[in-house]
Amino acid sequence: MGILFDLIELNLITLIFCIPVFTAGAAFVAMHYVLWHMVRGEDSYIAMQFWHSFKDNWKNATVIWFLVMIVGLIMWVDLRAMGELSRSGRSLLEVILIVVALLTVSVAEYAFFLLSRYENTAIQALTNAGRLALGFLPRTLAMTVITIGAAVFYAAYLVYLLPLVLLLGFTLPQYCCAWLYNPIFKRLEEGGKAD
């Protein structure tokens, strides 16, 4: 129950810090910082740890977040233009958009965690995130399925799931992802390879 209440508190703080949309990247980084402590069984002082990570990483996190939003905007424009393409053109564009979406989510997931944990510039975080996403592909795919699956599920049933989204919408899926990426970083820090 303690973990559940911590996840609820962390989700509410994350939502509040995401309200001005341009701060969402820093909020996600701070959320990952707290989740990292939670999955390692370390003491979690949620509000204090969140704020510490948020203010230390807001600049680089905002750069990455704006890049993610630009990719999302381009994909939205492409989706709007898709109706004017031939059937084969639409099929090709759909495949391209799916691949770009998967890559964007995968790299952003690692990049936000890397910023929360290590001293990185935005470029270093993105470069290392791309390497990790490809280097640990099974875990990357699992994290991507969890993240996108949760988003699609919430969007499809938002009317019914609004209380759940407000209480655990970000933190529950990302807590599951933290259990997947924790062994990667634990073994990398120890100089070994993750499964």
Short mmCIF file of C-alpha atoms in Angstrom, two decimals:
data_model
loop_
_atom_site.label_atom_id
_atom_site.label_comp_id
_atom_site.label_asym_id
_atom_site.label_seq_id
_atom_site.Cartn_x
_atom_site.Cartn_y
_atom_site.Cartn_z
CA MET A 1 0.00 0.00 0.00
CA GLY A 2 2.91 2.33 0.69
CA ILE A 3 4.13 1.99 -2.90
CA LEU A 4 0.62 2.62 -4.22
CA PHE A 5 0.27 5.83 -2.20
CA ASP A 6 3.75 6.92 -3.27
CA LEU A 7 2.81 6.34 -6.92
CA ILE A 8 -0.39 8.36 -6.45
CA GLU A 9 1.51 11.24 -4.84
CA LEU A 10 4.15 11.14 -7.57
CA ASN A 11 1.49 11.05 -10.30
CA LEU A 12 -0.32 14.08 -8.88
CA ILE A 13 2.93 16.05 -8.64
CA THR A 14 3.89 15.05 -12.18
CA LEU A 15 0.48 16.11 -13.52
CA ILE A 16 0.74 19.50 -11.81
CA PHE A 17 4.20 20.10 -13.25
CA CYS A 18 2.97 19.04 -16.72
CA ILE A 19 0.20 21.67 -16.78
CA PRO A 20 2.41 24.26 -18.45
CA VAL A 21 3.14 21.91 -21.35
CA PHE A 22 6.71 23.14 -21.89
CA THR A 23 7.71 21.79 -18.44
CA ALA A 24 6.44 18.25 -19.12
CA GLY A 25 9.88 16.95 -20.13
CA ALA A 26 11.45 18.07 -16.86
CA ALA A 27 8.47 16.59 -14.98
CA PHE A 28 9.03 13.22 -16.69
CA VAL A 29 12.73 13.33 -15.82
CA ALA A 30 11.93 14.09 -12.19
CA MET A 31 9.32 11.31 -12.13
CA HIS A 32 11.92 8.81 -13.38
CA TYR A 33 14.36 10.00 -10.74
CA VAL A 34 11.87 9.19 -7.97
CA LEU A 35 10.83 5.89 -9.61
CA TRP A 36 14.48 4.85 -9.80
CA HIS A 37 14.77 5.24 -6.03
CA MET A 38 11.51 3.36 -5.52
CA VAL A 39 12.45 0.28 -7.56
CA ARG A 40 15.82 0.09 -5.83
CA GLY A 41 14.09 0.02 -2.45
CA GLU A 42 15.72 3.27 -1.36
CA ASP A 43 14.02 5.89 0.76
CA SER A 44 11.77 8.03 -1.38
CA TYR A 45 11.13 11.58 -0.34
CA ILE A 46 8.88 12.13 -3.27
CA ALA A 47 8.25 15.88 -3.32
CA MET A 48 11.82 16.76 -2.33
CA GLN A 49 13.46 14.34 -4.79
CA PHE A 50 11.07 15.38 -7.56
CA TRP A 51 11.79 19.08 -7.09
CA HIS A 52 15.56 18.51 -6.86
CA SER A 53 15.63 16.57 -10.15
CA PHE A 54 13.17 18.94 -11.84
CA LYS A 55 15.23 22.07 -11.21
CA ASP A 56 18.56 20.37 -11.96
CA ASN A 57 17.42 18.93 -15.31
CA TRP A 58 14.82 21.32 -16.68
CA LYS A 59 17.04 22.83 -19.38
CA ASN A 60 18.18 19.59 -21.06
CA ALA A 61 14.81 17.92 -20.46
CA THR A 62 13.04 20.84 -22.14
CA VAL A 63 15.28 20.53 -25.21
CA ILE A 64 14.43 16.83 -25.52
CA TRP A 65 10.74 17.49 -24.84
CA PHE A 66 10.60 20.12 -27.60
CA LEU A 67 12.22 17.67 -30.02
CA VAL A 68 9.60 15.05 -29.08
CA MET A 69 6.83 17.63 -29.60
CA ILE A 70 8.26 18.63 -33.00
CA VAL A 71 8.30 14.97 -34.10
CA GLY A 72 4.72 14.62 -32.82
CA LEU A 73 3.62 17.73 -34.71
CA ILE A 74 5.19 16.49 -37.95
CA MET A 75 3.47 13.14 -37.49
CA TRP A 76 0.13 14.89 -36.88
CA VAL A 77 0.54 16.93 -40.07
CA ASP A 78 1.39 13.73 -41.98
CA LEU A 79 -1.72 12.03 -40.57
CA ARG A 80 -3.87 14.96 -41.71
CA ALA A 81 -2.39 14.79 -45.21
CA MET A 82 -2.75 11.02 -45.43
CA GLY A 83 -6.27 11.23 -46.89
CA GLU A 84 -4.94 12.79 -50.08
CA LEU A 85 -2.53 9.94 -50.82
CA SER A 86 -3.15 6.84 -52.88
CA ARG A 87 -3.85 3.58 -51.06
CA SER A 88 -0.24 2.36 -51.42
CA GLY A 89 1.08 5.78 -50.39
CA ARG A 90 -1.13 5.72 -47.30
CA SER A 91 0.07 2.24 -46.37
CA LEU A 92 3.71 3.26 -46.70
CA LEU A 93 3.17 6.44 -44.67
CA GLU A 94 1.36 4.46 -41.95
CA VAL A 95 4.32 2.08 -41.62
CA ILE A 96 6.77 5.00 -41.50
CA LEU A 97 4.71 6.81 -38.86
CA ILE A 98 4.45 3.69 -36.70
CA VAL A 99 8.22 3.15 -36.86
CA VAL A 100 8.90 6.83 -36.07
CA ALA A 101 6.45 6.74 -33.14
CA LEU A 102 8.04 3.59 -31.69
CA LEU A 103 11.55 5.03 -32.05
CA THR A 104 10.53 8.35 -30.52
CA VAL A 105 8.87 6.77 -27.49
CA SER A 106 11.75 4.31 -26.99
CA VAL A 107 14.51 6.91 -27.20
CA ALA A 108 12.59 9.46 -25.10
CA GLU A 109 12.00 6.85 -22.38
CA TYR A 110 15.73 6.18 -22.02
CA ALA A 111 16.71 9.83 -22.50
CA PHE A 112 14.48 11.02 -19.66
CA PHE A 113 15.87 8.36 -17.38
CA LEU A 114 19.47 9.12 -18.38
CA LEU A 115 18.96 12.81 -17.60
CA SER A 116 17.47 11.93 -14.22
CA ARG A 117 20.43 9.76 -13.26
CA TYR A 118 23.56 11.09 -14.98
CA GLU A 119 25.21 14.37 -15.94
CA ASN A 120 24.37 14.52 -19.66
CA THR A 121 23.69 17.18 -22.21
CA ALA A 122 20.52 16.71 -24.25
CA ILE A 123 22.58 15.46 -27.21
CA GLN A 124 24.53 13.00 -25.06
CA ALA A 125 21.30 11.73 -23.48
CA LEU A 126 19.68 11.23 -26.89
CA THR A 127 22.77 9.51 -28.33
CA ASN A 128 23.11 7.17 -25.37
CA ALA A 129 19.35 6.58 -25.32
CA GLY A 130 19.45 5.47 -28.96
CA ARG A 131 22.29 3.06 -28.21
CA LEU A 132 20.48 1.63 -25.19
CA ALA A 133 17.19 1.32 -27.10
CA LEU A 134 18.91 -0.79 -29.78
CA GLY A 135 21.33 -2.57 -27.46
CA PHE A 136 18.61 -3.84 -25.13
CA LEU A 137 15.90 -4.35 -27.72
CA PRO A 138 13.72 -6.90 -25.87
CA ARG A 139 13.46 -4.65 -22.81
CA THR A 140 13.00 -1.61 -25.04
CA LEU A 141 10.10 -3.28 -26.87
CA ALA A 142 8.49 -4.27 -23.56
CA MET A 143 8.77 -0.70 -22.22
CA THR A 144 7.41 0.72 -25.47
CA VAL A 145 4.44 -1.66 -25.41
CA ILE A 146 3.70 -0.70 -21.79
CA THR A 147 3.95 3.05 -22.48
CA ILE A 148 2.01 3.13 -25.76
CA GLY A 149 -0.44 0.45 -24.58
CA ALA A 150 -1.29 2.48 -21.48
CA ALA A 151 -1.74 5.66 -23.52
CA VAL A 152 -4.03 3.96 -26.05
CA PHE A 153 -6.02 2.25 -23.28
CA TYR A 154 -6.46 5.51 -21.38
CA ALA A 155 -7.47 7.37 -24.53
CA ALA A 156 -10.02 4.72 -25.53
CA TYR A 157 -11.69 4.59 -22.13
CA LEU A 158 -10.88 8.04 -20.72
CA VAL A 159 -14.46 8.73 -19.65
CA TYR A 160 -14.44 5.63 -17.45
CA LEU A 161 -10.78 5.74 -16.42
CA LEU A 162 -10.38 9.44 -15.62
CA PRO A 163 -9.93 8.83 -11.86
CA LEU A 164 -7.30 6.16 -12.59
CA VAL A 165 -5.52 8.46 -15.05
CA LEU A 166 -5.47 11.28 -12.49
CA LEU A 167 -4.17 9.01 -9.73
CA LEU A 168 -1.83 6.60 -11.56
CA GLY A 169 -1.89 7.50 -15.26
CA PHE A 170 1.81 8.33 -15.62
CA THR A 171 3.41 6.57 -12.72
CA LEU A 172 1.90 3.08 -12.91
CA PRO A 173 3.12 2.27 -16.45
CA GLN A 174 6.44 4.02 -15.82
CA TYR A 175 6.91 2.13 -12.56
CA CYS A 176 6.60 -1.08 -14.59
CA CYS A 177 9.14 0.31 -17.07
CA ALA A 178 11.49 1.23 -14.22
CA TRP A 179 11.57 -2.43 -13.21
CA LEU A 180 12.63 -3.23 -16.77
CA TYR A 181 15.36 -0.62 -17.14
CA ASN A 182 16.73 -0.87 -13.58
CA PRO A 183 18.74 -4.08 -14.29
CA ILE A 184 20.26 -2.48 -17.39
CA PHE A 185 21.68 0.46 -15.47
CA LYS A 186 22.54 -1.56 -12.39
CA ARG A 187 24.72 -3.92 -14.43
CA LEU A 188 26.18 -1.15 -16.58
CA GLU A 189 27.20 0.68 -13.41
CA GLU A 190 28.79 -2.52 -12.12
CA GLY A 191 30.63 -2.97 -15.44
CA GLY A 192 28.61 -5.99 -16.64
CA LYS A 193 25.96 -6.57 -19.25
CA ALA A 194 22.23 -6.74 -18.62
CA ASP A 195 20.19 -9.73 -19.78
#
